[in-house]
Amino acid sequence: MTELVQRFYDVLEQAKTALAAVDGEAALEECRVRFLSRKGLLPSLMSELGKVPAEEKPTVGKVLNQVKQELQKAFDDCAEKVRGEETAANALDVTRPGRARDIGHRHPISQVMDMAVAIFRRMGFLVADGPDLEDVWHNFDALNAPQDHPSRTPEDTFYFDLDKRSWLDPETMILRTQTSPVQVRTMKAQSLPVRIICPGRCYRRDTPDATHGMSFHQIEGLYADRHVSLADLKGTLAIFAREMFGSQTKVRFRPHFFPFTEPSVEADASCFICGGKGCRVCKGSGWIEIAGAGMVNPAVFRNVGYDPEETTGFAFGMGVERIAMIRYAINDLRLLYDNDVRFLRQF
Ligand code: PHE
């Protein structure tokens, strides 16, 4: 009697081991035939129950039934696992079209900055860098800005610690209002020739509107050497304008004033939309302003320790937002900062 029970338990153990190794529908079926089918191990043991003495039948029968149920359950669990795996495998249909992923791209401001940097690098300019957090000396004094220049007032410039310091103190810290202080830093650190561009962020206390923000980007350029002329400046900006706006683009200079250049000019590019005939983008004039520029004032060379008699150079500064707005015909600067993907996606 106990011997029969023992054999039942042996079959259950064998079945469990076999089921654990099942790796698919075929192996599962093999197990079913071997243990559960009509000629399988379990039913054939069941038939031996007839040889058990009548008085022991109820107890032995009960144990055998438990074993049978346990085996059936082990089999069902295994079947469920195998079938689940096969459905998951069928769900992977490699012929289905892929799901497009939204990948970002560089912001239009960065794109224009990268383009401009690439153009100037091809002309031999190196990229220079300077801090956004500047002192008054580098941003104003060294650049020959008179103390009463309107851009120096706290209404126009972001100052730090004005409760403790004067805004005329050369060491007072500000957020730079232009990238021109990078010229000063580079010339102080290097000897001639210097040929750099500095792309970077600037800050001014403007009320934001369609063409002004509190912060914007400039690209500063400086070429200081011997015998640099205004013609070199014009040639450099002409190449830039042709590369940026198209090969037919021309450049013209209008007289202007900056404290750090003499003479100073504003540089215009012929309108790349109408070719100079006059349109909405150029407001009918045929020309679009692209940069402030000029020949470096000898006072600046003196301030950085260069010999003003020997040294000549040109400098220019252009607004990146402005260039981006012209190039992409964007009519409101704020669109560039709203970070609305429906807008940004177009570039
Ligand atoms: N820094 C000037 C500005 O902010 C631009 C400029 C740079 C002009 C270099 C001349 C030379 O307007």
mmCIF file of C-alpha atoms and ligand atoms in Angstrom:
data_model
loop_
_atom_site.group_PDB
_atom_site.id
_atom_site.type_symbol
_atom_site.label_atom_id
_atom_site.label_comp_id
_atom_site.label_asym_id
_atom_site.label_seq_id
_atom_site.Cartn_x
_atom_site.Cartn_y
_atom_site.Cartn_z
ATOM 1 C CA MET A 1 0.000 0.000 0.000
ATOM 2 C CA THR A 2 2.539 2.608 1.133
ATOM 3 C CA GLU A 3 4.647 1.350 -1.742
ATOM 4 C CA LEU A 4 1.957 2.446 -4.226
ATOM 5 C CA VAL A 5 1.736 5.874 -2.577
ATOM 6 C CA GLN A 6 5.522 6.169 -2.844
ATOM 7 C CA ARG A 7 5.376 5.424 -6.571
ATOM 8 C CA PHE A 8 2.742 8.126 -6.995
ATOM 9 C CA TYR A 9 5.029 10.634 -5.334
ATOM 10 C CA ASP A 10 7.920 9.501 -7.544
ATOM 11 C CA VAL A 11 5.835 10.060 -10.676
ATOM 12 C CA LEU A 12 4.829 13.501 -9.397
ATOM 13 C CA GLU A 13 8.511 14.402 -8.853
ATOM 14 C CA GLN A 14 9.485 13.143 -12.318
ATOM 15 C CA ALA A 15 6.631 15.085 -13.878
ATOM 16 C CA LYS A 16 7.664 18.298 -12.090
ATOM 17 C CA THR A 17 11.264 17.953 -13.266
ATOM 18 C CA ALA A 18 10.117 17.281 -16.822
ATOM 19 C CA LEU A 19 7.712 20.236 -16.793
ATOM 20 C CA ALA A 20 10.430 22.563 -15.513
ATOM 21 C CA ALA A 21 12.467 21.772 -18.614
ATOM 22 C CA VAL A 22 9.584 22.377 -21.036
ATOM 23 C CA ASP A 23 10.556 25.063 -23.566
ATOM 24 C CA GLY A 24 7.668 25.041 -26.004
ATOM 25 C CA GLU A 25 4.402 23.517 -27.188
ATOM 26 C CA ALA A 26 6.075 20.308 -28.438
ATOM 27 C CA ALA A 27 7.822 19.484 -25.151
ATOM 28 C CA LEU A 28 4.603 20.256 -23.296
ATOM 29 C CA GLU A 29 2.683 17.757 -25.408
ATOM 30 C CA GLU A 30 5.371 15.156 -24.796
ATOM 31 C CA CYS A 31 4.897 15.599 -21.038
ATOM 32 C CA ARG A 32 1.154 15.365 -21.366
ATOM 33 C CA VAL A 33 1.411 12.030 -23.245
ATOM 34 C CA ARG A 34 4.002 10.642 -20.864
ATOM 35 C CA PHE A 35 2.215 11.442 -17.605
ATOM 36 C CA LEU A 36 -1.435 12.303 -18.144
ATOM 37 C CA SER A 37 -2.720 10.589 -21.301
ATOM 38 C CA ARG A 38 -4.757 7.424 -21.084
ATOM 39 C CA LYS A 39 -1.669 5.209 -21.366
ATOM 40 C CA GLY A 40 0.459 7.627 -19.358
ATOM 41 C CA LEU A 41 2.174 6.915 -16.041
ATOM 42 C CA LEU A 42 -0.466 8.423 -13.796
ATOM 43 C CA PRO A 43 -3.571 6.602 -15.132
ATOM 44 C CA SER A 44 -1.677 3.307 -15.184
ATOM 45 C CA LEU A 45 -0.839 3.747 -11.495
ATOM 46 C CA MET A 46 -4.474 4.659 -10.831
ATOM 47 C CA SER A 47 -5.517 1.297 -12.212
ATOM 48 C CA GLU A 48 -3.424 -0.417 -9.502
ATOM 49 C CA LEU A 49 -5.706 1.102 -6.891
ATOM 50 C CA GLY A 50 -7.948 -1.931 -7.548
ATOM 51 C CA LYS A 51 -5.333 -4.189 -5.839
ATOM 52 C CA VAL A 52 -5.406 -2.206 -2.596
ATOM 53 C CA PRO A 53 -7.327 -3.938 0.223
ATOM 54 C CA ALA A 54 -10.857 -2.578 0.586
ATOM 55 C CA GLU A 55 -10.401 -1.123 4.092
ATOM 56 C CA GLU A 56 -7.371 0.954 2.962
ATOM 57 C CA LYS A 57 -8.973 2.202 -0.249
ATOM 58 C CA PRO A 58 -10.533 5.435 1.110
ATOM 59 C CA THR A 59 -7.251 6.729 2.644
ATOM 60 C CA VAL A 60 -5.023 5.690 -0.252
ATOM 61 C CA GLY A 61 -7.560 6.950 -2.802
ATOM 62 C CA LYS A 62 -7.580 10.327 -1.097
ATOM 63 C CA VAL A 63 -3.776 10.689 -1.305
ATOM 64 C CA LEU A 64 -3.734 9.560 -4.913
ATOM 65 C CA ASN A 65 -6.374 12.089 -5.822
ATOM 66 C CA GLN A 66 -4.354 14.882 -4.228
ATOM 67 C CA VAL A 67 -1.280 13.831 -6.202
ATOM 68 C CA LYS A 68 -3.297 13.712 -9.390
ATOM 69 C CA GLN A 69 -4.652 17.215 -8.823
ATOM 70 C CA GLU A 70 -1.220 18.573 -8.024
ATOM 71 C CA LEU A 71 0.183 17.098 -11.202
ATOM 72 C CA GLN A 72 -2.675 18.498 -13.286
ATOM 73 C CA LYS A 73 -2.129 21.924 -11.789
ATOM 74 C CA ALA A 74 1.634 21.805 -12.481
ATOM 75 C CA PHE A 75 0.805 20.866 -16.053
ATOM 76 C CA ASP A 76 -1.761 23.682 -16.458
ATOM 77 C CA ASP A 77 0.623 26.280 -15.051
ATOM 78 C CA CYS A 78 3.324 25.125 -17.419
ATOM 79 C CA ALA A 79 0.911 25.229 -20.384
ATOM 80 C CA GLU A 80 -0.136 28.759 -19.523
ATOM 81 C CA LYS A 81 3.467 29.889 -19.355
ATOM 82 C CA VAL A 82 4.390 28.268 -22.678
ATOM 83 C CA ARG A 83 1.343 29.675 -24.513
ATOM 84 C CA GLY A 84 1.890 33.156 -23.049
ATOM 85 C CA GLU A 85 5.430 33.185 -24.333
ATOM 86 C CA GLU A 86 4.348 32.082 -27.775
ATOM 87 C CA THR A 87 1.718 34.833 -28.045
ATOM 88 C CA ALA A 88 4.294 37.426 -27.002
ATOM 89 C CA ALA A 89 6.602 36.086 -29.697
ATOM 90 C CA ASN A 90 3.845 36.384 -32.298
ATOM 91 C CA ALA A 91 3.113 39.961 -31.213
ATOM 92 C CA LEU A 92 6.555 41.020 -32.432
ATOM 93 C CA ASP A 93 5.910 41.606 -36.118
ATOM 94 C CA VAL A 94 9.155 42.715 -37.684
ATOM 95 C CA THR A 95 7.447 43.701 -40.933
ATOM 96 C CA ARG A 96 5.359 46.428 -39.293
ATOM 97 C CA PRO A 97 6.371 50.027 -40.150
ATOM 98 C CA GLY A 98 8.594 51.611 -37.502
ATOM 99 C CA ARG A 99 7.340 54.165 -35.028
ATOM 100 C CA ALA A 100 8.775 57.611 -35.807
ATOM 101 C CA ARG A 101 10.523 59.142 -32.832
ATOM 102 C CA ASP A 102 10.435 62.841 -32.071
ATOM 103 C CA ILE A 103 14.043 63.853 -31.967
ATOM 104 C CA GLY A 104 14.968 67.422 -31.239
ATOM 105 C CA HIS A 105 17.390 69.619 -33.102
ATOM 106 C CA ARG A 106 19.441 72.693 -32.425
ATOM 107 C CA HIS A 107 17.596 75.908 -31.717
ATOM 108 C CA PRO A 108 17.529 78.355 -34.677
ATOM 109 C CA ILE A 109 19.681 80.798 -32.687
ATOM 110 C CA SER A 110 22.318 78.111 -32.164
ATOM 111 C CA GLN A 111 22.069 77.067 -35.806
ATOM 112 C CA VAL A 112 22.721 80.615 -37.027
ATOM 113 C CA MET A 113 25.531 81.005 -34.512
ATOM 114 C CA ASP A 114 27.125 77.740 -35.691
ATOM 115 C CA MET A 115 26.798 78.822 -39.326
ATOM 116 C CA ALA A 116 28.371 82.212 -38.648
ATOM 117 C CA VAL A 117 31.187 80.663 -36.617
ATOM 118 C CA ALA A 118 31.881 78.205 -39.447
ATOM 119 C CA ILE A 119 32.075 81.039 -42.001
ATOM 120 C CA PHE A 120 34.518 83.093 -39.927
ATOM 121 C CA ARG A 121 36.623 80.075 -39.060
ATOM 122 C CA ARG A 122 37.132 79.468 -42.771
ATOM 123 C CA MET A 123 38.543 83.011 -42.911
ATOM 124 C CA GLY A 124 41.040 82.242 -40.181
ATOM 125 C CA PHE A 125 39.221 83.540 -37.100
ATOM 126 C CA LEU A 126 39.524 81.617 -33.853
ATOM 127 C CA VAL A 127 36.687 81.369 -31.349
ATOM 128 C CA ALA A 128 37.326 83.256 -28.105
ATOM 129 C CA ASP A 129 35.293 83.201 -24.943
ATOM 130 C CA GLY A 130 34.641 85.523 -22.026
ATOM 131 C CA PRO A 131 32.406 85.737 -18.965
ATOM 132 C CA ASP A 132 28.762 86.881 -19.065
ATOM 133 C CA LEU A 133 29.361 88.362 -15.637
ATOM 134 C CA GLU A 134 31.752 91.242 -16.416
ATOM 135 C CA ASP A 135 33.207 94.194 -14.604
ATOM 136 C CA VAL A 136 32.640 97.802 -15.588
ATOM 137 C CA TRP A 137 36.254 98.215 -16.646
ATOM 138 C CA HIS A 138 36.175 95.513 -19.349
ATOM 139 C CA ASN A 139 32.669 96.317 -20.547
ATOM 140 C CA PHE A 140 32.947 100.118 -20.609
ATOM 141 C CA ASP A 141 36.182 101.825 -19.490
ATOM 142 C CA ALA A 142 38.654 99.775 -21.506
ATOM 143 C CA LEU A 143 36.396 100.206 -24.516
ATOM 144 C CA ASN A 144 36.662 103.985 -24.218
ATOM 145 C CA ALA A 145 33.028 104.517 -23.193
ATOM 146 C CA PRO A 146 32.779 107.999 -21.607
ATOM 147 C CA GLN A 147 31.408 108.069 -18.059
ATOM 148 C CA ASP A 148 28.282 109.844 -19.199
ATOM 149 C CA HIS A 149 27.501 107.404 -22.001
ATOM 150 C CA PRO A 150 23.772 106.648 -21.765
ATOM 151 C CA SER A 151 24.316 102.874 -22.023
ATOM 152 C CA ARG A 152 26.148 102.948 -18.669
ATOM 153 C CA THR A 153 23.165 104.032 -16.586
ATOM 154 C CA PRO A 154 21.442 101.472 -14.323
ATOM 155 C CA GLU A 155 18.337 102.018 -16.442
ATOM 156 C CA ASP A 156 20.134 100.361 -19.360
ATOM 157 C CA THR A 157 22.560 97.949 -17.718
ATOM 158 C CA PHE A 158 22.102 95.236 -15.068
ATOM 159 C CA TYR A 159 24.422 96.090 -12.151
ATOM 160 C CA PHE A 160 25.246 94.048 -9.056
ATOM 161 C CA ASP A 161 25.567 95.457 -5.518
ATOM 162 C CA LEU A 162 24.582 99.024 -6.401
ATOM 163 C CA ASP A 163 23.577 99.492 -2.754
ATOM 164 C CA LYS A 164 27.286 99.118 -1.890
ATOM 165 C CA ARG A 165 29.114 100.414 -4.971
ATOM 166 C CA SER A 166 29.009 103.106 -7.606
ATOM 167 C CA TRP A 167 28.062 102.132 -11.129
ATOM 168 C CA LEU A 168 31.070 104.140 -12.314
ATOM 169 C CA ASP A 169 33.480 102.044 -10.233
ATOM 170 C CA PRO A 170 35.556 99.981 -12.705
ATOM 171 C CA GLU A 171 35.327 96.937 -10.421
ATOM 172 C CA THR A 172 31.557 96.897 -10.078
ATOM 173 C CA MET A 173 30.099 93.757 -11.622
ATOM 174 C CA ILE A 174 27.490 93.792 -14.363
ATOM 175 C CA LEU A 175 25.905 91.450 -16.859
ATOM 176 C CA ARG A 176 27.845 92.298 -20.009
ATOM 177 C CA THR A 177 25.908 94.520 -22.387
ATOM 178 C CA GLN A 178 27.957 93.472 -25.423
ATOM 179 C CA THR A 179 30.563 90.882 -26.422
ATOM 180 C CA SER A 180 33.165 93.626 -26.975
ATOM 181 C CA PRO A 181 34.804 93.049 -23.538
ATOM 182 C CA VAL A 182 36.038 89.741 -24.954
ATOM 183 C CA GLN A 183 38.179 91.794 -27.382
ATOM 184 C CA VAL A 184 39.759 93.484 -24.390
ATOM 185 C CA ARG A 185 40.352 90.215 -22.522
ATOM 186 C CA THR A 186 41.835 88.508 -25.579
ATOM 187 C CA MET A 187 44.156 91.384 -26.464
ATOM 188 C CA LYS A 188 45.351 91.614 -22.858
ATOM 189 C CA ALA A 189 46.189 87.907 -22.944
ATOM 190 C CA GLN A 190 47.747 87.660 -26.418
ATOM 191 C CA SER A 191 50.194 89.431 -28.661
ATOM 192 C CA LEU A 192 49.623 90.373 -32.308
ATOM 193 C CA PRO A 193 48.199 89.219 -34.601
ATOM 194 C CA VAL A 194 44.791 88.624 -33.028
ATOM 195 C CA ARG A 195 41.978 87.312 -35.174
ATOM 196 C CA ILE A 196 39.006 86.163 -33.123
ATOM 197 C CA ILE A 197 35.286 85.907 -33.055
ATOM 198 C CA CYS A 198 33.298 85.632 -29.881
ATOM 199 C CA PRO A 199 29.747 84.335 -30.005
ATOM 200 C CA GLY A 200 27.945 84.935 -26.749
ATOM 201 C CA ARG A 201 25.058 86.211 -24.705
ATOM 202 C CA CYS A 202 24.527 89.862 -23.748
ATOM 203 C CA TYR A 203 22.092 91.561 -21.413
ATOM 204 C CA ARG A 204 20.361 94.923 -21.538
ATOM 205 C CA ARG A 205 17.497 96.392 -19.567
ATOM 206 C CA ASP A 206 15.142 96.684 -22.490
ATOM 207 C CA THR A 207 11.403 96.185 -22.264
ATOM 208 C CA PRO A 208 10.770 93.060 -24.314
ATOM 209 C CA ASP A 209 8.970 93.687 -27.606
ATOM 210 C CA ALA A 210 9.059 92.310 -31.145
ATOM 211 C CA THR A 211 12.696 93.336 -31.660
ATOM 212 C CA HIS A 212 14.088 93.653 -28.113
ATOM 213 C CA GLY A 213 14.689 91.227 -25.271
ATOM 214 C CA MET A 214 16.495 91.478 -21.928
ATOM 215 C CA SER A 215 19.059 89.102 -23.252
ATOM 216 C CA PHE A 216 20.266 88.414 -26.772
ATOM 217 C CA HIS A 217 23.300 87.030 -28.587
ATOM 218 C CA GLN A 218 26.104 88.785 -30.389
ATOM 219 C CA ILE A 219 29.025 87.665 -32.449
ATOM 220 C CA GLU A 220 32.008 89.873 -31.902
ATOM 221 C CA GLY A 221 34.852 89.946 -34.385
ATOM 222 C CA LEU A 222 38.323 91.436 -33.992
ATOM 223 C CA TYR A 223 41.329 91.489 -36.258
ATOM 224 C CA ALA A 224 44.293 93.377 -34.845
ATOM 225 C CA ASP A 225 47.657 93.427 -36.571
ATOM 226 C CA ARG A 226 49.778 95.851 -38.555
ATOM 227 C CA HIS A 227 48.332 97.464 -41.692
ATOM 228 C CA VAL A 228 44.755 96.341 -41.233
ATOM 229 C CA SER A 229 42.395 98.603 -43.174
ATOM 230 C CA LEU A 230 38.727 99.440 -43.498
ATOM 231 C CA ALA A 231 38.852 97.582 -46.830
ATOM 232 C CA ASP A 232 39.777 94.391 -44.936
ATOM 233 C CA LEU A 233 36.732 94.923 -42.742
ATOM 234 C CA LYS A 234 34.468 95.420 -45.720
ATOM 235 C CA GLY A 235 35.885 92.384 -47.527
ATOM 236 C CA THR A 236 35.436 90.211 -44.431
ATOM 237 C CA LEU A 237 31.832 91.279 -43.911
ATOM 238 C CA ALA A 238 31.112 90.918 -47.638
ATOM 239 C CA ILE A 239 32.284 87.304 -47.607
ATOM 240 C CA PHE A 240 30.228 86.668 -44.492
ATOM 241 C CA ALA A 241 27.094 88.205 -46.062
ATOM 242 C CA ARG A 242 27.511 86.224 -49.291
ATOM 243 C CA GLU A 243 27.897 82.967 -47.384
ATOM 244 C CA MET A 244 25.043 83.689 -44.990
ATOM 245 C CA PHE A 245 22.488 85.278 -47.299
ATOM 246 C CA GLY A 246 23.438 84.187 -50.816
ATOM 247 C CA SER A 247 26.147 84.797 -53.401
ATOM 248 C CA GLN A 248 24.546 87.922 -54.872
ATOM 249 C CA THR A 249 24.573 89.787 -51.554
ATOM 250 C CA LYS A 250 26.408 93.127 -51.395
ATOM 251 C CA VAL A 251 27.574 95.072 -48.352
ATOM 252 C CA ARG A 252 27.510 98.824 -47.759
ATOM 253 C CA PHE A 253 28.744 100.982 -44.892
ATOM 254 C CA ARG A 254 26.959 103.930 -43.301
ATOM 255 C CA PRO A 255 28.843 106.255 -40.949
ATOM 256 C CA HIS A 256 28.022 105.713 -37.290
ATOM 257 C CA PHE A 257 29.550 106.193 -33.843
ATOM 258 C CA PHE A 258 30.909 103.742 -31.302
ATOM 259 C CA PRO A 259 33.301 104.816 -28.540
ATOM 260 C CA PHE A 260 35.660 101.911 -29.261
ATOM 261 C CA THR A 261 36.007 102.325 -33.033
ATOM 262 C CA GLU A 262 37.110 105.234 -35.192
ATOM 263 C CA PRO A 263 35.849 105.547 -37.840
ATOM 264 C CA SER A 264 32.680 103.619 -37.002
ATOM 265 C CA VAL A 265 30.121 102.258 -39.407
ATOM 266 C CA GLU A 266 26.929 100.337 -39.552
ATOM 267 C CA ALA A 267 27.128 97.594 -42.133
ATOM 268 C CA ASP A 268 24.126 96.732 -44.290
ATOM 269 C CA ALA A 269 23.649 93.736 -46.562
ATOM 270 C CA SER A 270 21.538 94.017 -49.696
ATOM 271 C CA CYS A 271 18.162 92.444 -49.066
ATOM 272 C CA PHE A 272 18.338 88.777 -50.006
ATOM 273 C CA ILE A 273 14.579 88.568 -50.487
ATOM 274 C CA CYS A 274 14.119 91.310 -53.116
ATOM 275 C CA GLY A 275 17.728 91.656 -54.217
ATOM 276 C CA GLY A 276 17.719 95.369 -53.362
ATOM 277 C CA LYS A 277 14.529 96.467 -55.061
ATOM 278 C CA GLY A 278 12.692 97.000 -51.784
ATOM 279 C CA CYS A 279 10.255 94.684 -50.013
ATOM 280 C CA ARG A 280 8.561 94.043 -46.689
ATOM 281 C CA VAL A 281 11.593 92.379 -45.078
ATOM 282 C CA CYS A 282 13.895 95.356 -45.840
ATOM 283 C CA LYS A 283 11.045 97.821 -45.287
ATOM 284 C CA GLY A 284 11.352 99.098 -48.837
ATOM 285 C CA SER A 285 14.985 100.222 -48.556
ATOM 286 C CA GLY A 286 16.664 97.292 -50.289
ATOM 287 C CA TRP A 287 19.185 97.037 -47.398
ATOM 288 C CA ILE A 288 19.264 95.259 -44.058
ATOM 289 C CA GLU A 289 21.526 96.264 -41.171
ATOM 290 C CA ILE A 290 23.719 93.346 -40.101
ATOM 291 C CA ALA A 291 26.494 94.728 -37.894
ATOM 292 C CA GLY A 292 28.076 97.610 -36.063
ATOM 293 C CA ALA A 293 31.739 97.892 -36.917
ATOM 294 C CA GLY A 294 34.779 100.087 -37.343
ATOM 295 C CA MET A 295 38.515 100.510 -36.949
ATOM 296 C CA VAL A 296 39.623 99.870 -33.378
ATOM 297 C CA ASN A 297 40.120 103.176 -31.581
ATOM 298 C CA PRO A 298 43.818 103.711 -30.639
ATOM 299 C CA ALA A 299 42.603 104.449 -27.093
ATOM 300 C CA VAL A 300 41.467 100.818 -26.810
ATOM 301 C CA PHE A 301 44.868 99.547 -27.968
ATOM 302 C CA ARG A 302 46.504 101.770 -25.353
ATOM 303 C CA ASN A 303 44.151 100.415 -22.645
ATOM 304 C CA VAL A 304 45.128 96.804 -23.359
ATOM 305 C CA GLY A 305 48.854 97.577 -23.564
ATOM 306 C CA TYR A 306 49.350 97.523 -27.351
ATOM 307 C CA ASP A 307 51.326 100.253 -29.098
ATOM 308 C CA PRO A 308 48.630 102.479 -30.667
ATOM 309 C CA GLU A 309 51.155 103.872 -33.197
ATOM 310 C CA GLU A 310 51.970 100.465 -34.609
ATOM 311 C CA THR A 311 48.719 98.562 -34.206
ATOM 312 C CA THR A 312 45.713 98.709 -36.476
ATOM 313 C CA GLY A 313 42.600 96.596 -36.435
ATOM 314 C CA PHE A 314 38.949 96.287 -37.176
ATOM 315 C CA ALA A 315 36.114 95.073 -34.999
ATOM 316 C CA PHE A 316 32.499 94.254 -35.609
ATOM 317 C CA GLY A 317 29.545 93.068 -33.608
ATOM 318 C CA MET A 318 26.411 91.523 -34.969
ATOM 319 C CA GLY A 319 23.141 90.532 -33.377
ATOM 320 C CA VAL A 320 22.470 86.824 -33.837
ATOM 321 C CA GLU A 321 18.696 87.122 -33.270
ATOM 322 C CA ARG A 322 18.633 89.815 -35.928
ATOM 323 C CA ILE A 323 20.462 87.640 -38.439
ATOM 324 C CA ALA A 324 18.172 84.692 -37.618
ATOM 325 C CA MET A 325 15.069 86.864 -38.017
ATOM 326 C CA ILE A 326 16.264 88.100 -41.403
ATOM 327 C CA ARG A 327 17.365 84.715 -42.634
ATOM 328 C CA TYR A 328 14.186 82.917 -41.618
ATOM 329 C CA ALA A 329 11.816 85.907 -42.080
ATOM 330 C CA ILE A 330 10.698 85.814 -38.435
ATOM 331 C CA ASN A 331 8.819 88.973 -37.484
ATOM 332 C CA ASP A 332 8.771 88.684 -33.712
ATOM 333 C CA LEU A 333 11.841 88.041 -31.587
ATOM 334 C CA ARG A 334 9.740 86.574 -28.785
ATOM 335 C CA LEU A 335 8.857 83.575 -30.950
ATOM 336 C CA LEU A 336 12.482 82.503 -30.620
ATOM 337 C CA TYR A 337 12.194 82.326 -26.822
ATOM 338 C CA ASP A 338 8.699 80.955 -26.268
ATOM 339 C CA ASN A 339 9.967 77.400 -26.838
ATOM 340 C CA ASP A 340 6.820 76.429 -28.689
ATOM 341 C CA VAL A 341 7.746 73.275 -30.613
ATOM 342 C CA ARG A 342 5.202 74.073 -33.321
ATOM 343 C CA PHE A 343 7.355 77.094 -34.123
ATOM 344 C CA LEU A 344 10.796 75.584 -33.490
ATOM 345 C CA ARG A 345 10.065 72.448 -35.506
ATOM 346 C CA GLN A 346 10.137 74.527 -38.707
ATOM 347 C CA PHE A 347 13.883 75.128 -38.616
HETATM 348 N N1 PHE B 1 29.371 96.322 -29.337
HETATM 349 C C1 PHE B 1 28.612 97.079 -30.317
HETATM 350 C C2 PHE B 1 27.134 97.037 -29.923
HETATM 351 O O1 PHE B 1 26.781 96.393 -28.998
HETATM 352 C C3 PHE B 1 28.776 96.516 -31.696
HETATM 353 C C4 PHE B 1 30.153 96.730 -32.213
HETATM 354 C C5 PHE B 1 31.144 95.791 -31.993
HETATM 355 C C6 PHE B 1 30.482 97.854 -32.937
HETATM 356 C C7 PHE B 1 32.428 95.989 -32.466
HETATM 357 C C8 PHE B 1 31.734 98.077 -33.427
HETATM 358 C C9 PHE B 1 32.716 97.125 -33.180
HETATM 359 O O2 PHE B 1 26.315 97.641 -30.528
#
